[in-house]
Short mmCIF file of C-alpha atoms in Angstrom, two decimals:
data_model
loop_
_atom_site.label_atom_id
_atom_site.label_comp_id
_atom_site.label_asym_id
_atom_site.label_seq_id
_atom_site.Cartn_x
_atom_site.Cartn_y
_atom_site.Cartn_z
CA MET U 134 0.00 0.00 0.00
CA TYR U 135 1.46 3.32 -1.05
CA VAL U 136 0.91 6.01 1.56
CA THR U 137 2.28 8.85 -0.55
CA ASP U 138 1.41 10.02 -4.05
CA GLU U 139 3.64 11.09 -6.94
CA TYR U 140 4.44 14.33 -5.08
CA GLY U 141 5.51 12.50 -1.93
CA LEU U 142 2.42 13.83 -0.12
CA ALA U 143 0.31 11.58 2.09
CA ARG U 144 -2.63 10.20 0.13
CA VAL U 145 -6.27 10.57 1.01
CA ASN U 146 -7.25 7.91 3.56
CA ALA U 147 -3.59 7.27 4.42
CA PHE U 148 -2.06 8.01 7.80
CA LEU U 149 0.43 10.76 8.43
CA VAL U 150 2.57 10.60 11.56
CA ALA U 151 4.32 13.67 12.96
CA TYR U 152 6.95 12.52 15.41
CA LEU U 153 8.47 14.84 18.00
CA PRO U 154 11.70 13.32 19.35
CA ALA U 155 11.88 15.61 22.38
CA SER U 156 8.55 14.46 23.78
CA GLU U 157 8.81 10.94 22.34
CA LYS U 158 5.24 11.40 21.21
CA ALA U 159 3.62 11.37 17.81
CA LEU U 160 0.54 12.93 16.32
CA VAL U 161 -1.29 10.50 14.06
CA PHE U 162 -3.56 11.90 11.38
CA ARG U 163 -5.85 10.22 8.90
CA ILE U 164 -6.20 12.24 5.72
CA ARG U 165 -9.94 12.59 5.13
CA ALA U 166 -9.51 14.78 2.06
CA ARG U 167 -7.02 17.01 0.29
CA ALA U 168 -8.59 20.44 -0.16
CA ASN U 169 -6.22 21.37 -3.01
CA GLU U 170 -6.27 18.04 -4.87
CA GLY U 171 -4.83 18.62 -8.35
CA TYR U 172 -3.41 22.01 -7.38
CA GLU U 173 -0.47 21.02 -5.21
CA ARG U 174 2.15 23.27 -6.83
CA LEU U 175 2.79 26.73 -5.40
CA ALA U 176 5.37 28.73 -7.36
CA TYR U 177 6.41 31.06 -4.53
CA GLY U 178 9.18 32.96 -6.30
CA PRO U 179 12.39 34.43 -4.86
CA LEU U 180 13.26 33.88 -1.21
CA PRO U 181 11.75 36.50 1.13
CA LEU U 182 14.96 38.55 1.25
CA THR U 183 14.63 42.29 1.02
CA SER U 184 17.09 44.61 -0.68
CA GLY U 185 19.30 46.23 1.97
CA GLN U 186 18.75 43.44 4.52
CA THR U 187 21.89 42.46 6.43
CA LEU U 188 23.05 38.86 6.39
CA TYR U 189 26.04 37.20 8.04
CA THR U 190 28.90 35.74 6.04
CA PHE U 191 30.75 32.45 6.48
CA GLU U 192 33.90 34.53 6.89
CA GLY U 193 32.50 36.23 9.99
CA GLY U 194 31.40 39.54 8.51
CA THR U 195 28.15 40.86 7.13
CA ALA U 196 26.73 41.22 3.64
CA THR U 197 23.88 43.31 2.29
CA VAL U 198 21.15 41.81 0.13
CA PRO U 199 21.75 43.60 -3.21
CA ALA U 200 18.23 43.14 -4.58
CA ASP U 201 14.99 41.51 -3.42
CA GLY U 202 15.36 37.73 -3.43
CA VAL U 203 19.11 37.73 -4.09
CA ILE U 204 21.31 36.02 -1.51
CA PRO U 205 24.82 37.49 -1.34
CA ALA U 206 27.94 35.38 -1.87
CA ARG U 207 28.97 33.21 1.10
CA SER U 208 26.17 34.49 3.30
CA TYR U 209 23.38 33.22 5.52
CA THR U 210 20.30 34.67 7.11
CA SER U 211 21.09 36.07 10.53
CA ASP U 212 17.56 35.45 11.76
CA SER U 213 15.06 32.85 10.61
CA LEU U 214 12.51 34.02 8.07
CA LEU U 215 8.78 33.56 7.67
CA TRP U 216 7.20 32.96 4.29
CA LYS U 217 5.68 36.34 3.53
CA PRO U 218 2.56 35.69 1.45
CA PRO U 219 2.79 36.53 -2.27
CA ALA U 220 1.30 39.95 -3.02
CA SER U 221 -1.75 38.42 -4.72
CA ILE U 222 -2.95 36.79 -1.48
CA ALA U 223 -1.26 38.93 1.17
CA ALA U 224 -4.34 40.96 2.02
CA SER U 225 -6.56 37.94 2.58
CA VAL U 226 -4.45 35.29 4.30
CA TYR U 227 -4.89 34.72 8.03
CA ASP U 228 -1.46 36.17 8.91
CA SER U 229 0.07 38.69 6.56
CA THR U 230 3.60 37.86 7.78
CA ASP U 231 3.45 34.07 7.43
CA MET U 232 1.50 32.39 4.65
CA TRP U 233 1.57 28.97 6.36
CA TYR U 234 0.25 30.12 9.72
CA ILE U 235 -3.29 29.13 10.68
CA PRO U 236 -4.93 29.51 14.10
CA THR U 237 -5.46 26.64 16.51
CA ASP U 238 -9.21 26.54 15.95
CA TRP U 239 -8.61 25.53 12.31
CA ASN U 240 -7.74 22.15 13.72
CA GLU U 241 -9.26 20.05 10.93
CA ARG U 242 -6.67 21.57 8.52
CA LEU U 243 -3.08 20.39 8.32
CA PHE U 244 -0.50 21.58 5.81
CA HIS U 245 1.96 18.98 4.53
CA ILE U 246 4.67 21.05 2.88
CA LYS U 247 7.61 20.20 0.64
CA LEU U 248 9.95 23.05 -0.23
CA THR U 249 12.26 22.94 -3.25
CA LEU U 250 14.87 25.66 -3.71
CA THR U 251 16.65 26.86 -6.83
CA PRO U 252 19.55 26.54 -6.92
CA LYS U 253 19.58 23.37 -4.90
CA THR U 254 23.00 24.30 -3.52
CA LEU U 255 21.22 26.65 -1.11
CA ARG U 256 21.17 25.39 2.45
CA THR U 257 18.03 25.46 4.56
CA GLN U 258 17.21 24.69 8.17
CA LEU U 259 14.03 24.89 10.21
CA GLU U 260 13.32 26.51 13.56
CA PHE U 261 10.37 24.85 15.32
CA PRO U 262 8.83 27.07 16.46
CA LYS U 263 10.45 30.27 15.21
CA GLY U 264 13.09 31.35 17.68
CA THR U 265 14.06 27.86 18.86
CA LYS U 266 17.07 26.24 17.26
CA GLN U 267 16.30 22.56 17.14
CA VAL U 268 19.27 20.92 15.44
CA ALA U 269 21.98 19.70 17.80
CA PHE U 270 24.87 17.25 18.13
CA GLN U 271 25.65 15.17 21.22
CA ARG U 272 22.46 16.04 23.09
CA ASP U 273 22.59 19.82 23.53
CA LYS U 274 26.36 20.04 23.62
CA ILE U 275 26.53 21.67 20.21
CA ILE U 276 23.66 23.59 18.67
CA LEU U 277 23.97 23.45 14.91
CA SER U 278 23.23 26.56 12.91
CA ILE U 279 22.81 27.07 9.20
CA ASN U 280 26.51 27.99 8.93
CA SER U 281 27.69 24.85 10.74
CA ASP U 282 29.46 22.06 8.92
CA PHE U 283 26.34 19.90 9.15
CA GLY U 284 22.78 20.01 10.45
CA PHE U 285 21.15 21.56 7.38
CA LYS U 286 19.58 20.39 4.15
CA TYR U 287 20.52 21.26 0.61
CA GLY U 288 17.73 22.54 -1.60
CA GLU U 289 14.67 20.89 -0.11
CA LEU U 290 12.81 20.34 3.11
CA GLU U 291 9.62 18.54 4.08
CA THR U 292 7.52 19.40 7.09
CA ILE U 293 4.10 19.51 8.63
CA GLN U 294 2.80 22.90 9.71
CA PHE U 295 0.89 22.68 12.97
CA PRO U 296 -1.75 25.37 13.58
CA GLY U 297 -0.88 28.03 16.13
CA LEU U 298 2.87 27.97 15.49
CA HIS U 299 5.19 30.02 13.32
CA TYR U 300 8.12 28.12 11.84
CA GLY U 301 11.38 29.94 11.14
CA TRP U 302 13.40 29.18 8.02
CA TYR U 303 17.13 29.79 7.60
CA PHE U 304 18.93 29.95 4.27
CA ALA U 305 22.57 30.03 3.28
CA ASN U 306 24.62 30.37 0.12
CA GLU U 307 28.04 28.75 0.31
CA LEU U 308 29.02 29.74 -3.20
CA ASN U 309 31.13 32.83 -3.82
CA ALA U 310 28.56 34.24 -6.25
CA PRO U 311 25.48 36.25 -5.28
CA LEU U 312 22.54 34.12 -6.39
CA TYR U 313 19.08 34.74 -7.72
CA THR U 314 16.79 32.42 -5.80
CA TYR U 315 13.50 30.67 -6.33
CA ALA U 316 11.33 28.70 -3.96
CA GLU U 317 8.59 26.31 -4.91
CA PHE U 318 6.24 24.44 -2.62
CA THR U 319 4.41 21.24 -3.23
CA TYR U 320 1.79 21.11 -0.55
CA ALA U 321 -1.38 19.48 0.59
CA GLU U 322 -3.98 21.33 2.61
CA ASN U 323 -5.29 18.23 4.32
CA ILE U 324 -8.60 17.83 6.06
CA ILE U 325 -7.74 15.46 8.85
CA GLU U 326 -8.99 13.46 11.77
CA ILE U 327 -7.06 11.84 14.57
CA PRO U 328 -7.66 8.11 15.03
CA LYS U 329 -8.88 7.08 18.46
CA GLU U 330 -8.79 3.28 18.20
CA PRO U 331 -5.97 2.04 20.48
CA GLN U 332 -5.12 -1.04 18.40
CA LEU U 333 -4.86 1.01 15.19
CA ILE U 334 -2.71 3.66 16.88
CA PHE U 335 -0.47 0.94 18.29
CA ASP U 336 -0.10 -0.72 14.88
CA ILE U 337 0.76 2.59 13.23
CA LEU U 338 3.25 3.67 15.86
CA THR U 339 4.98 0.31 15.95
CA GLY U 340 5.27 0.26 12.17
CA LYS U 341 2.87 -2.63 11.59
CA TYR U 342 0.41 -0.42 9.74
CA PRO U 343 1.84 1.72 6.93
CA ALA U 344 1.98 5.47 7.43
CA HIS U 345 4.03 8.41 6.18
CA TRP U 346 6.32 9.55 9.00
CA ILE U 347 7.73 13.02 9.33
CA THR U 348 10.08 13.74 12.19
CA LEU U 349 9.97 17.37 13.25
CA PRO U 350 13.31 18.89 14.24
CA CYS U 351 12.57 18.93 17.96
CA ARG U 352 15.39 18.42 20.44
CA THR U 353 13.81 20.71 23.02
CA TYR U 354 10.12 20.53 23.82
CA GLU U 355 9.16 24.17 24.07
CA ASP U 356 6.05 25.09 26.07
CA LYS U 357 4.84 26.89 22.95
CA ILE U 358 4.71 23.60 21.07
CA LYS U 359 2.90 21.72 23.84
CA THR U 360 0.42 24.55 24.32
CA ALA U 361 -0.32 24.87 20.61
CA LEU U 362 -0.82 21.12 20.19
CA GLU U 363 -3.09 20.86 23.22
CA LYS U 364 -5.11 23.87 22.13
CA THR U 365 -5.40 22.52 18.60
CA TYR U 366 -5.95 18.81 19.17
CA GLY U 367 -6.77 18.51 22.87
CA PHE U 368 -3.56 16.58 23.57
CA ASP U 369 0.07 16.70 22.54
CA GLY U 370 0.51 13.28 20.96
CA TYR U 371 0.47 9.56 21.56
CA LYS U 372 3.46 8.12 23.39
CA ILE U 373 5.76 5.81 21.47
CA TYR U 374 5.88 2.43 23.21
CA ASN U 375 8.14 -0.55 22.97
CA PRO U 376 6.06 -3.17 21.05
CA ALA U 377 6.56 -5.56 23.99
CA ARG U 378 4.52 -3.21 26.22
CA LYS U 379 1.37 -3.53 24.15
CA GLU U 380 -1.15 -3.81 27.03
CA GLU U 381 0.18 -0.67 28.68
CA ALA U 382 0.20 1.16 25.34
CA LEU U 383 -3.40 0.22 24.48
CA LYS U 384 -4.59 1.39 27.90
CA ASP U 385 -2.72 4.67 27.55
CA TYR U 386 -3.98 5.24 23.99
CA ALA U 387 -7.58 4.62 25.08
CA GLU U 388 -7.18 7.16 27.85
CA THR U 389 -5.35 9.73 25.71
CA ALA U 390 -7.87 9.39 22.86
CA ARG U 391 -10.60 10.68 25.15
CA LYS U 392 -8.91 14.09 25.13
CA VAL U 393 -8.82 14.35 21.32
CA ILE U 394 -11.02 17.12 19.94
CA VAL U 395 -10.53 16.58 16.19
CA MET D 113 21.05 16.99 -4.56
CA GLU D 114 22.26 18.19 -7.92
CA GLU D 115 22.18 21.52 -9.68
CA LEU D 116 23.44 22.27 -13.17
CA PHE D 117 24.97 25.69 -13.61
CA VAL D 118 25.54 26.77 -17.19
CA LEU D 119 28.51 29.10 -16.83
CA ARG D 120 29.28 31.60 -19.54
CA GLY D 121 32.27 33.80 -20.13
CA GLU D 122 34.30 35.53 -22.82
CA THR D 123 37.67 37.01 -23.59
CA ASP D 124 37.87 40.77 -23.50
CA GLY D 125 39.08 41.10 -27.10
CA SER D 126 42.00 43.29 -26.14
CA ALA D 127 44.31 41.15 -24.00
CA THR D 128 45.95 37.92 -25.16
CA SER D 129 45.52 36.25 -21.80
CA GLY D 130 43.31 36.54 -18.76
CA THR D 131 40.83 34.96 -16.41
CA VAL D 132 37.31 34.42 -17.65
CA ALA D 133 34.62 36.21 -15.62
CA LEU D 134 32.01 33.50 -15.13
CA ASP D 135 28.34 34.35 -15.42
CA SER D 136 25.12 32.37 -15.19
CA ASP D 137 21.39 33.02 -15.17
CA LEU D 138 21.61 32.27 -11.44
CA PHE D 139 24.45 34.70 -10.73
CA GLN D 140 23.62 38.29 -9.86
CA SER D 141 27.19 39.30 -10.75
CA THR D 142 30.15 37.55 -12.34
CA VAL D 143 32.92 35.73 -10.49
CA ASN D 144 36.51 34.97 -11.48
CA TYR D 145 36.37 31.56 -9.84
CA LEU D 146 33.74 29.31 -8.32
CA ARG D 147 34.23 27.60 -4.98
CA ILE D 148 33.20 23.97 -4.52
CA PRO D 149 31.43 23.54 -1.16
CA LYS D 150 32.80 20.93 1.23
CA GLY D 151 31.44 17.49 0.44
CA LEU D 152 30.11 18.48 -2.95
CA THR D 153 31.50 17.46 -6.31
CA ALA D 154 31.71 19.61 -9.42
CA LYS D 155 31.12 17.72 -12.64
CA VAL D 156 31.93 19.34 -15.96
CA TRP D 157 29.53 17.84 -18.47
CA PHE D 158 29.98 20.00 -21.54
CA LYS D 159 31.95 22.85 -23.03
CA LYS D 160 31.07 25.03 -25.98
CA ILE D 161 33.59 27.42 -27.42
CA ALA D 162 33.18 29.98 -30.19
CA GLY D 163 35.61 32.66 -31.25
CA GLU D 164 37.01 34.95 -33.88
CA ALA D 165 40.53 33.54 -33.69
CA GLU D 166 42.76 30.88 -32.17
CA THR D 167 42.03 30.58 -28.43
CA LEU D 168 43.11 28.20 -25.69
CA PHE D 169 40.77 27.89 -22.72
CA THR D 170 42.22 26.11 -19.66
CA LEU D 171 40.12 24.82 -16.79
CA GLN D 172 42.06 25.18 -13.54
CA TYR D 173 41.54 23.88 -10.01
CA THR D 174 42.95 24.94 -6.68
CA TYR D 175 42.82 23.30 -3.25
CA ASP D 176 42.79 26.61 -1.42
CA VAL D 177 41.38 29.68 -3.03
CA THR D 178 41.64 31.55 0.28
CA ALA D 179 45.46 31.45 0.16
CA ALA D 180 47.24 34.72 -0.54
CA SER D 181 48.45 33.30 -3.86
CA PRO D 182 46.41 30.21 -4.70
CA THR D 183 48.17 27.47 -6.62
CA TRP D 184 46.16 26.60 -9.69
CA LYS D 185 46.67 23.40 -11.58
CA ASN D 186 45.57 22.77 -15.11
CA ILE D 187 42.78 20.25 -15.43
CA GLN D 188 41.57 20.44 -19.02
CA GLN D 189 42.39 22.48 -22.08
CA GLU D 190 40.29 23.12 -25.12
CA LYS D 191 41.77 24.85 -28.12
CA LEU D 192 39.91 26.63 -30.86
CA ALA D 193 42.41 26.37 -33.73
CA SER D 194 40.99 29.30 -35.68
CA LYS D 195 37.77 31.24 -36.13
CA GLY D 196 34.85 28.90 -35.50
CA GLU D 197 33.22 26.90 -32.76
CA ILE D 198 33.53 23.57 -30.99
CA SER D 199 31.16 21.69 -28.75
CA ILE D 200 32.29 18.94 -26.39
CA GLU D 201 29.90 16.75 -24.47
CA LYS D 202 31.08 14.22 -21.90
CA ARG D 203 29.58 10.81 -21.29
CA ARG D 204 31.71 10.70 -18.17
CA PRO D 205 32.30 14.14 -16.74
CA GLU D 206 35.43 15.71 -15.35
CA ILE D 207 35.18 15.33 -11.55
CA LEU D 208 36.45 18.00 -9.17
CA ARG D 209 35.89 17.56 -5.47
CA GLY D 210 35.33 19.90 -2.55
CA PHE D 211 37.39 18.43 0.31
CA THR D 212 37.53 21.40 2.64
CA GLY D 213 35.25 23.93 0.96
CA LYS D 214 38.23 26.01 -0.09
CA GLU D 215 38.58 24.34 -3.48
CA ALA D 216 37.66 26.34 -6.55
CA ILE D 217 37.74 26.23 -10.32
CA ARG D 218 38.40 28.94 -12.84
CA VAL D 219 38.99 29.26 -16.58
CA ILE D 220 41.84 31.20 -18.15
CA TRP D 221 42.46 32.04 -21.78
CA THR D 222 45.51 32.58 -23.98
CA GLN D 223 45.54 33.75 -27.58
CA PRO D 224 48.35 34.53 -30.07
CA THR D 225 46.35 37.58 -31.13
CA ALA D 226 43.69 39.20 -28.99
CA ALA D 227 40.18 38.50 -30.27
CA LYS D 228 36.73 37.83 -28.90
CA ALA D 229 36.03 34.24 -27.91
CA TYR D 230 33.19 32.79 -25.91
CA LEU D 231 32.90 29.86 -23.54
CA GLU D 232 29.97 27.93 -22.13
CA LEU D 233 30.54 25.36 -19.39
CA GLY D 234 28.01 22.86 -18.08
CA LEU D 235 28.95 22.48 -14.43
CA GLU D 236 26.92 20.37 -12.06
CA LEU D 237 27.30 20.63 -8.28
CA THR D 238 26.15 17.52 -6.49
CA ASP D 239 26.47 15.63 -3.22
CA GLU D 240 26.21 12.36 -5.16
CA LYS D 241 29.41 10.41 -4.55
CA LYS D 242 29.28 8.17 -7.61
CA PRO D 243 31.19 9.45 -10.64
#
């Protein structure tokens, strides 16, 4: 059974699992429908960099964005960015600073987002939520930034956007040429429900039942995340259990499922 | 990850030797060399040369472009024997690796008589380790 389609997005009636390592819990969603079926491509355009904006350089200095959407040579964003809505929709979207943000009471909606950058040599890294660096090495010994030797992705990134949270996006250009940039999203605006049957949840979370898993970069479990999840879904995820502790897991899932409001 | 950069450059028509300023639809301004990020590989898939007179284009590579005087070594040479054009496509590309992130490539030209000549280079940057 294929759980993703030709875009790599979870199919209708498939299960999508969002795993948060810091809490060792996972949100399980069943895709009831895809609101934008057939219209998954979103040609965003240049990165949301503004002419005159100051970026840091790999050499330890600063660089100025020479024109909107152009990333200077050997530079990276000093602060994480939000996806400013394209002008055509800016006046009508829920949050005019972040096109992917939706409030917690839109809890039947879940964005599954795949970003592709041009050129693919651009680095990207996610802050979840914005303001919290989530990529680390050796527990929290070393926090990895976009200019670190590792802990970033080249040219693409897949995530799930939870309601009530802003995600921050970093970008970097290692090349010694200032680059024109382009971002494209392939996304699904899913209409979802959260399964409440303990046996099904157990089978999904132990890998017996197929599902599309996305692990959020989450080394530290910020209160903001917990609060947003509880406000949105009534709980902050099902615990991941050792398959040998099935009875305990089923009991816990039955109890936890009673809190679910979606 | 892979990205194909089509790099373009030309001689200035007045000097008999020099370094080609590399341009691309992705570049906001030209560069005299292009660094290869650490862990990535540069693959040269094709070269197209056109010119008004005999021209030798040499692809060069350095291990440390940040050095005060980088040492460049010749990797490939393509000579236009007289006015005309040549197009070279590779089934197996020239491979140039980024070991530390300080590596870079550049193209230089030499001519017996100064004239305009043009170069197009198909350069892929990839993290794929297979040749």
